[in-house]
Coordinates of C-alpha atoms and ligand atoms in Angstrom, one line a residue:
X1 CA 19.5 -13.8 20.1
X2 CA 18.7 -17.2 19.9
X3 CA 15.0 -18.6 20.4
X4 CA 15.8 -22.1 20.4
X5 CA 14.1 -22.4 16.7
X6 CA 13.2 -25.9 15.7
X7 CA 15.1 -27.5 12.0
X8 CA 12.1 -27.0 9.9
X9 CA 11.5 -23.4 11.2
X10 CA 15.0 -22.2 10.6
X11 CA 14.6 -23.8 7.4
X12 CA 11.4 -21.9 6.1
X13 CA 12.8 -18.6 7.9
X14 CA 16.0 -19.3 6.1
X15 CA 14.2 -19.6 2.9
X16 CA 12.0 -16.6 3.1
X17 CA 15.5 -14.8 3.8
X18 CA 16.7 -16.6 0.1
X19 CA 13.4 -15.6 -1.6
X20 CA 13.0 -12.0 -0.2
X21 CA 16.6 -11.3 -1.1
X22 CA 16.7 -12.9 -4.3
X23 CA 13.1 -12.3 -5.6
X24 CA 11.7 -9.6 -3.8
X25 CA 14.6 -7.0 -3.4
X26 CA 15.3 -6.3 -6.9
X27 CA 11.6 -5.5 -7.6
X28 CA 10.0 -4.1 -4.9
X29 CA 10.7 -0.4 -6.1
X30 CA 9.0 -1.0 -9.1
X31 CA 5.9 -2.3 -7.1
X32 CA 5.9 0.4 -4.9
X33 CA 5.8 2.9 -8.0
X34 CA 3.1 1.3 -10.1
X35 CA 0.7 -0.6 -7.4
X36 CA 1.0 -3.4 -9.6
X37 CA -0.2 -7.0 -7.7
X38 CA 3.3 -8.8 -8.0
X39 CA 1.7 -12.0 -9.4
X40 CA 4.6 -13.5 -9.9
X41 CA 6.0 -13.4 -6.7
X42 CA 3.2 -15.4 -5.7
X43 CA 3.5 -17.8 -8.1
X44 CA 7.1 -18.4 -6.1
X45 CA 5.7 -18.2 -2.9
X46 CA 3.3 -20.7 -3.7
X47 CA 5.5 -23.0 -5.5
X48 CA 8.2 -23.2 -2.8
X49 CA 5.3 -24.4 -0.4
X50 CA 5.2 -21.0 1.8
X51 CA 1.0 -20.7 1.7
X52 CA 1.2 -24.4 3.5
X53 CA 3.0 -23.5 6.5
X54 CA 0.2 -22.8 9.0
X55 CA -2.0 -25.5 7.7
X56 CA -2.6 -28.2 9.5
X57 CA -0.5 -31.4 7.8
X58 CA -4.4 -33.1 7.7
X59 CA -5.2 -30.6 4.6
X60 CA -2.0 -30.1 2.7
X61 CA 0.1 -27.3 5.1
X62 CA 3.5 -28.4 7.0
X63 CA 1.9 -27.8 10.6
X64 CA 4.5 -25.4 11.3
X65 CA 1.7 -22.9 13.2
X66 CA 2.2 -19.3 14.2
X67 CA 5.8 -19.4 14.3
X68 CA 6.1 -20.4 11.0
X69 CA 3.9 -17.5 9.6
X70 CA 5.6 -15.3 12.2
X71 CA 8.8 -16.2 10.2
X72 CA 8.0 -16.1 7.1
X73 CA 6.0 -12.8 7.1
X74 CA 8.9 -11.0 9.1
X75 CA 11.8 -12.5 6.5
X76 CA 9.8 -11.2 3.4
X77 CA 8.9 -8.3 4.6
X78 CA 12.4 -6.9 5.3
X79 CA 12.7 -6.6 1.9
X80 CA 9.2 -5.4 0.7
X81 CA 6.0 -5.0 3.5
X82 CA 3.6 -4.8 0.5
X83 CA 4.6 -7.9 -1.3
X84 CA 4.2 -10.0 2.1
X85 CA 1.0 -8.7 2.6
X86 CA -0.3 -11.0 0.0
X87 CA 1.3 -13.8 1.9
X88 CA -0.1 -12.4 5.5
X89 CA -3.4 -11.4 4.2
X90 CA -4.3 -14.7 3.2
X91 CA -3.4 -16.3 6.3
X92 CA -5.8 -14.0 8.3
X93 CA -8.2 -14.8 5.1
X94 CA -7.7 -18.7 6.3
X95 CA -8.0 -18.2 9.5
X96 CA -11.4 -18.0 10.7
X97 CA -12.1 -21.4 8.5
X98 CA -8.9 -22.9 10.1
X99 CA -9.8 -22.4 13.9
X100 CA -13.6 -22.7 13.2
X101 CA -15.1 -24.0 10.1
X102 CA -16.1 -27.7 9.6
X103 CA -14.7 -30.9 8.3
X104 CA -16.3 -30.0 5.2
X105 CA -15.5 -26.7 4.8
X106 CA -11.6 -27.8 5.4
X107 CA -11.7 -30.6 3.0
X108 CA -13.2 -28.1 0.5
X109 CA -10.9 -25.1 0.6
X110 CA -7.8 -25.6 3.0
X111 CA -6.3 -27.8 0.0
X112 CA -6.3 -25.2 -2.4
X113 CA -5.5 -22.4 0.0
X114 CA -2.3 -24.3 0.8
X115 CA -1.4 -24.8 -2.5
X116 CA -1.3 -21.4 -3.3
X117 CA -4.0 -21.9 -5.9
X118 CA -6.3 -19.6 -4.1
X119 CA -5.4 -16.3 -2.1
X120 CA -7.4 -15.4 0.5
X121 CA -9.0 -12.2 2.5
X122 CA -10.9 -11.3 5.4
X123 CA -14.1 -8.9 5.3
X124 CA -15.0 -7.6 8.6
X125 CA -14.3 -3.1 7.8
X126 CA -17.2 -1.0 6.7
X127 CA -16.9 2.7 5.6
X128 CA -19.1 2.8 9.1
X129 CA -17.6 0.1 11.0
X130 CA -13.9 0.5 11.4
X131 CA -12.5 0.5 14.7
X132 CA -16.3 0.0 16.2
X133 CA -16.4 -3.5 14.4
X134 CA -19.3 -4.5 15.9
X135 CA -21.5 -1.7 14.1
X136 CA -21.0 -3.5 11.1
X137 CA -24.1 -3.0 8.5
X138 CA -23.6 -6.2 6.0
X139 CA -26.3 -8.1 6.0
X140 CA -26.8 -11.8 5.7
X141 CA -30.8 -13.3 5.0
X142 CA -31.3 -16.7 5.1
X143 CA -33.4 -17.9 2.2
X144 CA -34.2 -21.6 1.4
X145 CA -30.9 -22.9 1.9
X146 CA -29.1 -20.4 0.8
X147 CA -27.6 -17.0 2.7
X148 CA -28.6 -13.6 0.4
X149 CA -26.1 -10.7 1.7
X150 CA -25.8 -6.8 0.9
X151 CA -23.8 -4.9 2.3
X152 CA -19.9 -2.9 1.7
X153 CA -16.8 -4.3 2.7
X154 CA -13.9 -1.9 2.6
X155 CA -10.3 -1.5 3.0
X156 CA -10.3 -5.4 2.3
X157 CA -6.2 -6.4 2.0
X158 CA -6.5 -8.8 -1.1
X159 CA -9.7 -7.7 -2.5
X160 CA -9.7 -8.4 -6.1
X161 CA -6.8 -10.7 -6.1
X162 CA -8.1 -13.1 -3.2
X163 CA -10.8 -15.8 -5.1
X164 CA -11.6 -16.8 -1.3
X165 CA -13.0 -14.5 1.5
X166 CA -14.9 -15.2 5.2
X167 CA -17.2 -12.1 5.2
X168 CA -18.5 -10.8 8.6
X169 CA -22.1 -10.2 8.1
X170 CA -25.6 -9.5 10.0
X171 CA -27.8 -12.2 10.3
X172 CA -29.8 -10.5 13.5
X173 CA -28.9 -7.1 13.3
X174 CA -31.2 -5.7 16.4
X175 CA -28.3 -7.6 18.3
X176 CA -25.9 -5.6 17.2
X177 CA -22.4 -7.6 17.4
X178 CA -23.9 -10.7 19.2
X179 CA -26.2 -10.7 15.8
X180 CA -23.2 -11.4 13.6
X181 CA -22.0 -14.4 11.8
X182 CA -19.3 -15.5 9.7
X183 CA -19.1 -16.7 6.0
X184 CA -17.2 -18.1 3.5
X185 CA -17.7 -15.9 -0.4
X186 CA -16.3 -17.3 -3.3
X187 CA -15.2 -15.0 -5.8
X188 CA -17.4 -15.0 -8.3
X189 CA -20.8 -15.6 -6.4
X190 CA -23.8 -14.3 -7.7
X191 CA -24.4 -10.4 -6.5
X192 CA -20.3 -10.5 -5.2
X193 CA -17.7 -7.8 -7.1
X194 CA -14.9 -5.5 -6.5
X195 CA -15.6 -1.9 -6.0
X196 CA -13.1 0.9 -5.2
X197 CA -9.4 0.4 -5.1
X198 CA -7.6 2.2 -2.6
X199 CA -4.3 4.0 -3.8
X200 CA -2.1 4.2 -0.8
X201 CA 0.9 6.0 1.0
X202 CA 2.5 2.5 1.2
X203 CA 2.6 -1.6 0.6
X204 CA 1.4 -0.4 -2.6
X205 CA 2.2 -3.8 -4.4
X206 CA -0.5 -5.0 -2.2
X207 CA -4.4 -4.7 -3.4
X208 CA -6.9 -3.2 -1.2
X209 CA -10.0 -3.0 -2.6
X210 CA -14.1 -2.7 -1.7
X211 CA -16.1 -5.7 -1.7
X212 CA -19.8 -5.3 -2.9
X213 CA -22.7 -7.6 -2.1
X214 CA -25.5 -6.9 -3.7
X215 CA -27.7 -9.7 -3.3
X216 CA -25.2 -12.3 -3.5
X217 CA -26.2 -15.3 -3.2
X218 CA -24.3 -18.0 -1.3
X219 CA -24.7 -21.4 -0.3
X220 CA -26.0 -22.0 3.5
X221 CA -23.4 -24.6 3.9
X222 CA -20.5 -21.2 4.0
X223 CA -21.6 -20.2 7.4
X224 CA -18.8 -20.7 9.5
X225 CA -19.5 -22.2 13.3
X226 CA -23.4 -21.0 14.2
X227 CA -25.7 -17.9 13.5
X228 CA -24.1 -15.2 16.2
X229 CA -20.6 -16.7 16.5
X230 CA -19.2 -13.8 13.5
X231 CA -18.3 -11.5 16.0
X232 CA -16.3 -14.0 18.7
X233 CA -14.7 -15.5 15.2
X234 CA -13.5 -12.4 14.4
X235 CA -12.1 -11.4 17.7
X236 CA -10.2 -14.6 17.7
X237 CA -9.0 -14.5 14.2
X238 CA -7.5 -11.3 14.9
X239 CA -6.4 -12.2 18.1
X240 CA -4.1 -14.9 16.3
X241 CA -3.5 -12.7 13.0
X242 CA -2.4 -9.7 15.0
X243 CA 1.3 -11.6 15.7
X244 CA 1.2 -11.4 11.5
X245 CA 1.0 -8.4 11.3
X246 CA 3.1 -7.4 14.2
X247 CA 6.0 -9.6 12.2
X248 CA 5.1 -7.4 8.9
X249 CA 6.5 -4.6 10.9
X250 CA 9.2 -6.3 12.5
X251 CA 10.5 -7.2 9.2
X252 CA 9.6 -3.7 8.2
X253 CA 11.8 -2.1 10.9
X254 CA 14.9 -4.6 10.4
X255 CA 14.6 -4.0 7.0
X256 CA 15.3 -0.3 7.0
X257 CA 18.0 -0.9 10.5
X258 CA 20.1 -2.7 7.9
X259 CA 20.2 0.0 5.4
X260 CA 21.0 2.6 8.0
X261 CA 23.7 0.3 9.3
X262 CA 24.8 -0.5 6.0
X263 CA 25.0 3.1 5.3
X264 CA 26.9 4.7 8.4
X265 CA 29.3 2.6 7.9
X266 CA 30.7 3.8 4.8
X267 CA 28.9 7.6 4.4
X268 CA 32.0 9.6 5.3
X269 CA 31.5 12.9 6.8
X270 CA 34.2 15.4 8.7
X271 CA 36.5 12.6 7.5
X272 CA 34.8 9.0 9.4
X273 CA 32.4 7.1 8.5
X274 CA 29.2 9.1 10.5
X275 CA 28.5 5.6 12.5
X276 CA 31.7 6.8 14.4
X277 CA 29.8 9.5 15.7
X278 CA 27.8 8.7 18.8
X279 CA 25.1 10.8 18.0
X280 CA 24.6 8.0 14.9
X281 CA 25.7 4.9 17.4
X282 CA 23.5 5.3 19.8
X283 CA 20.5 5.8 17.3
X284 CA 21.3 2.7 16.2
X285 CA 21.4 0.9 19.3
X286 CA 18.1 2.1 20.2
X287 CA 16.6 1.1 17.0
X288 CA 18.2 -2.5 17.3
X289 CA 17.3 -3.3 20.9
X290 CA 13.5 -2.0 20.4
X291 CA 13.3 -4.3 17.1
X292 CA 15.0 -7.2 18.9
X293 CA 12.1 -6.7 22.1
X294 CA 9.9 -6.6 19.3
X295 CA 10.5 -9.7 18.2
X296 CA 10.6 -11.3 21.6
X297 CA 6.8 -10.1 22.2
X298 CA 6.0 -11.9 19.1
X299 CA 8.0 -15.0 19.3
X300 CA 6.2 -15.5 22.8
X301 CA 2.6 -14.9 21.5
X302 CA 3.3 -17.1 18.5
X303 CA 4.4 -19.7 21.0
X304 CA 1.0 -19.3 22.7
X305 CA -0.9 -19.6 20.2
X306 CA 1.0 -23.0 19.0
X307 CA 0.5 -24.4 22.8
X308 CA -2.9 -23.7 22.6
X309 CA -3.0 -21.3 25.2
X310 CA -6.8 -20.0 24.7
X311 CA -7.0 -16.6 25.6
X312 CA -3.7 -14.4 24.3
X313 CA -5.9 -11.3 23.2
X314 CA -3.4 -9.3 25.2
X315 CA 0.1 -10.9 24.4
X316 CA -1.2 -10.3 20.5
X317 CA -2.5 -6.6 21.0
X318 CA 1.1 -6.2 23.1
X319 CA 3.3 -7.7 19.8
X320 CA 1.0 -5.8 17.5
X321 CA 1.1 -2.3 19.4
X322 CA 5.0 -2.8 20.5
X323 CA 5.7 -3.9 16.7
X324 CA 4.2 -1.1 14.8
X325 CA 5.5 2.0 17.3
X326 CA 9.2 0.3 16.5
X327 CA 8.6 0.1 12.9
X328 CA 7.6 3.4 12.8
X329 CA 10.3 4.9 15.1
X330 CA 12.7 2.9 13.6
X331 CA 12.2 3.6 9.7
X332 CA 11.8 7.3 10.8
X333 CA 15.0 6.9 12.7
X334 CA 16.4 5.3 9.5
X335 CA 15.5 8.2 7.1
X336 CA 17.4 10.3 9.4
X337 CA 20.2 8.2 9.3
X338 CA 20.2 8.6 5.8
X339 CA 20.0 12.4 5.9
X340 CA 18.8 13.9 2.8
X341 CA 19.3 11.3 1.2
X342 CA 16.9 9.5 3.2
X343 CA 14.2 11.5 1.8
X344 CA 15.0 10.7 -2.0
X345 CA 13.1 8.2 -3.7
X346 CA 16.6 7.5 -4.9
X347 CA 17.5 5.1 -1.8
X348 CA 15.3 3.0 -0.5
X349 CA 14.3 3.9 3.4
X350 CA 11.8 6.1 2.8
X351 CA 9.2 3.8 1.5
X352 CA 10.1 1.9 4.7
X353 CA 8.7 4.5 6.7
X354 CA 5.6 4.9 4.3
X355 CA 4.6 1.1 4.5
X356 CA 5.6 1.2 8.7
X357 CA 2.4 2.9 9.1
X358 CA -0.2 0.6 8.0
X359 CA 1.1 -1.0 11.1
X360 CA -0.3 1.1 13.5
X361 CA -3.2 1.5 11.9
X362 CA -4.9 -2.4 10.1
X363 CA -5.9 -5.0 12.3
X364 CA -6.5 -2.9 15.0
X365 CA -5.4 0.7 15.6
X366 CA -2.4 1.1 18.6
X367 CA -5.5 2.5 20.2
X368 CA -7.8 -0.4 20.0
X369 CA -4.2 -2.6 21.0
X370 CA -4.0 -0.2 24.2
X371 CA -7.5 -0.9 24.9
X372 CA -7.5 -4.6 24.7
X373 CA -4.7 -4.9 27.4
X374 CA -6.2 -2.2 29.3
X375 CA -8.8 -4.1 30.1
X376 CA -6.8 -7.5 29.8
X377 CA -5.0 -5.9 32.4
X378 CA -8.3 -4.6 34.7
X379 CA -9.5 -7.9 34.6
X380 CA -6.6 -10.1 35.6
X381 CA -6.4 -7.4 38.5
X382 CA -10.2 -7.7 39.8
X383 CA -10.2 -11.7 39.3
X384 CA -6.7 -11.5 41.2
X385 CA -8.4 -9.2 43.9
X386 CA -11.4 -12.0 44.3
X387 CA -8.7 -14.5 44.9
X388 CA -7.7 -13.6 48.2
Ligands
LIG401 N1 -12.2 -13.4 21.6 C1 -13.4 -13.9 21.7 N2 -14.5 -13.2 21.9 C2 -14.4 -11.9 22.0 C3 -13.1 -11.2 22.0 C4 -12.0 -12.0 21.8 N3 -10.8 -11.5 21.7 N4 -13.3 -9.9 22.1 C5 -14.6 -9.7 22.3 N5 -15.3 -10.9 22.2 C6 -16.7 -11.2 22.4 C7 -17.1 -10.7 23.8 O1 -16.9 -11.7 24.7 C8 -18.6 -10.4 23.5 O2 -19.3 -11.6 23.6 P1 -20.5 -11.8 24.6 O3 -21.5 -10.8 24.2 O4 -21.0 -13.2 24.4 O5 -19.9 -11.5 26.0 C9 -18.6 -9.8 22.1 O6 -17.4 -10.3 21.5 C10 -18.6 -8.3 22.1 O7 -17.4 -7.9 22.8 P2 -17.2 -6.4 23.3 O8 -18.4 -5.9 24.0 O9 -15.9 -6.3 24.0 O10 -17.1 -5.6 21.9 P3 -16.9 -4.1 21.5 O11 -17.9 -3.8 20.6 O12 -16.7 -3.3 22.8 O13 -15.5 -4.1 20.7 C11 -13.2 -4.2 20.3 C12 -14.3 -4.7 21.1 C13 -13.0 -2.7 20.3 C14 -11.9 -4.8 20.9 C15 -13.4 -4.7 18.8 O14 -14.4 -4.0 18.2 C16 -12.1 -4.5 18.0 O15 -11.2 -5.4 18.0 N6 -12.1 -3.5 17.1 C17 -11.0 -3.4 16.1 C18 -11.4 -4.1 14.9 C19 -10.3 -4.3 14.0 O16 -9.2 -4.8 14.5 N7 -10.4 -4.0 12.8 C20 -9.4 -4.2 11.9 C21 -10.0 -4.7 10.6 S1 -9.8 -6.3 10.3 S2 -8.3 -6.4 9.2

């Protein structure tokens, strides 16, 4: 299908397409079985310019938005979800200072983020506060002019590799979410270090890790926006990092569709290839016209958000819910393809379906996604109702 992509986005897709293939493929097994941070992948990503394409031209990036990320993300992810986490992550780490922090704060960090000399991550899960965000127990005390905080991060994509993180903390916690505010932690801050690593079913090359505050102490100049703006800046950080992840899975879910292609086209059973038999067809035209409506729900919301269009919490919790059901119908779907095979370590779709379902789960359950158009929905209906 063609979306009418601009020169310098078909360029950067085309190169994530010559990295993933060329870089990524040949290792990705290996990162998978160890859980080892792929470091130098990275390195690549960072020297061929990739962390600089969703920052603004002002501070170092090439200005080429959500779409750009979109791109990206979805090209390197077909051949390894977990590697292009550490590319993804860091743009939702990035985000909150992009869309709200100050002159200052850009000048300071957005240089260095674009460079790649900094990863990023974004601290807003508690072991208490996962879905329910808002019941978050990290606290932030003003002191002097500096911000002491305590409090457990957890689940955070990047911990321990990221040396930049904004950190959703309390700053007025008898308001509950309205008390919340948002912050920029080095690593390497007083009272700041890494706790548990999580050792997970899939994107095992990327790091998730606890962060532990114990009072750290920070500058006051790291708050982002004002005292009980964390929780709207998180909203609307995920709002626009949701199409990220929503393109993880897209890549996720064409990833393993090739394979299976590749693979019923020359596994030969009751002598034909089985992609003669319609029983394998028409599995595989299901799976490529859900992952090509996948990817028109996310090319739209990544438009959106690079027209400025304010409010797309629904379009992004659409992409995001669509995206992760299809990567996980899809790789499933793709095992089966495979047969037993497809159940091996041996071949390579079954860690598909193991990293697909991070996808329903991070940056918003399916369930939280259905519950943000639900009432996207109810809303446009009753302010449609008042209309006439
Ligand atoms: N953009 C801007 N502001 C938003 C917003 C959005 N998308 N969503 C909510 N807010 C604001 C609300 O307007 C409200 O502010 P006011 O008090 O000034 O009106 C405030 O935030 C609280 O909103 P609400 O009452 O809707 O919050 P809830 O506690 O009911 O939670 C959900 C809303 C469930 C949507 C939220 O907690 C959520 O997204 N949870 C999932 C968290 C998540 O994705 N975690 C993944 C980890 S991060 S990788």
């Amino acid at each position: 299908m063609d979306y009418n992509l601009s020169e310098e986005l078909l360029m950067i897709r085309d190169l994530a397409r010559q990295v993933a293939d060329e870089r990524i493929r040949p290792v990705s097994a290996h990162h998978d079985v160890t859980g080892e941070f792929p470091w130098d992948i990275m390195k690549t990503l960072a020297e061929m310019d990739f962390f600089r394409v969703y920052i603004d031209e002002e501070f170092g990036g090439l200005g080429l938005g959500a779409m750009g990320l979109v791109l990206a993300t979805e090209e390197l992810s077909k051949a390894c979800g977990g590697i292009a986490l550490g590319f993804a992550a860091t743009a939702l780490g990035t985000m909150p200072l992009l869309y709200h922090g100050n002159q200052a704060q850009k000048e300071k960090y957005l240089p260095d983020l674009a460079s790649g000399k900094m990863l990023a991550g974004f601290g807003l899960t508690e072991p208490d506060a996962g879905s329910d965000a808002g019941r978050m127990k990290t606290s932030a005390r003003k002191e002097g002019n500096e911000y002491v905080l305590n409090g457990v991060k957890h689940f955070i994509t990047n911990g321990s590799v990221a040396k930049f993180y904004t950190i959703i903390a309390q700053t007025n916690p008898s308001k509950g979410a309205r008390g919340a505010s948002a912050f920029i932690v080095e690593e390497g801050a007083p009272g700041f270090s890494y706790g548990k690593k999580e050792d997970k079913m899939g994107i095992r090359a990327s790091a998730t890790s606890e962060l532990v505050f114990e009072d750290c102490r920070i500058p006051a100049e790291n708050l982002i926006g004002r005292e009980g703006m964390g929780f709207p800046i998180a909203m609307r950080t995920l709002d626009r990092s949701r199409p990220g992840v929503a393109a993880q899975a897209l890549g996720i879910a064409q990833g393993a569709f090739d394979h299976a292609v590749a693979y019923s086209r020359q596994r030969v059973q009751f002598d034909q290839p089985i992609s003669s038999f319609q029983g394998i067809s028409f599995k595989l035209a299901d799976m490529a016209t859900k992952i090509e409506a996948a990817r028109g729900l996310i090319y739209n919301c990544a438009r959106m958000i690079d027209a400025g269009v304010k409010d797309i919490s629904m379009e992004s919790a659409m992409c995001k819910l669509y995206a992760g059901d299809v990567a996980m119908e899809v790789t499933t779907d793709a095992v089966q393809v495979f047969g037993g095979y497809g159940y091996s370590k041996e071949y390579p779709v079954e860690k598909y379906m193991r990293d697909a379902k991070i996808t329903q789960i991070y940056e918003g359950t399916a369930e939280i996604q259905r519950s943000v158009i639900g009432k996207a929905v109810i809303k446009k209906a009753a302010a449609e109702a008042r209309a006439k």
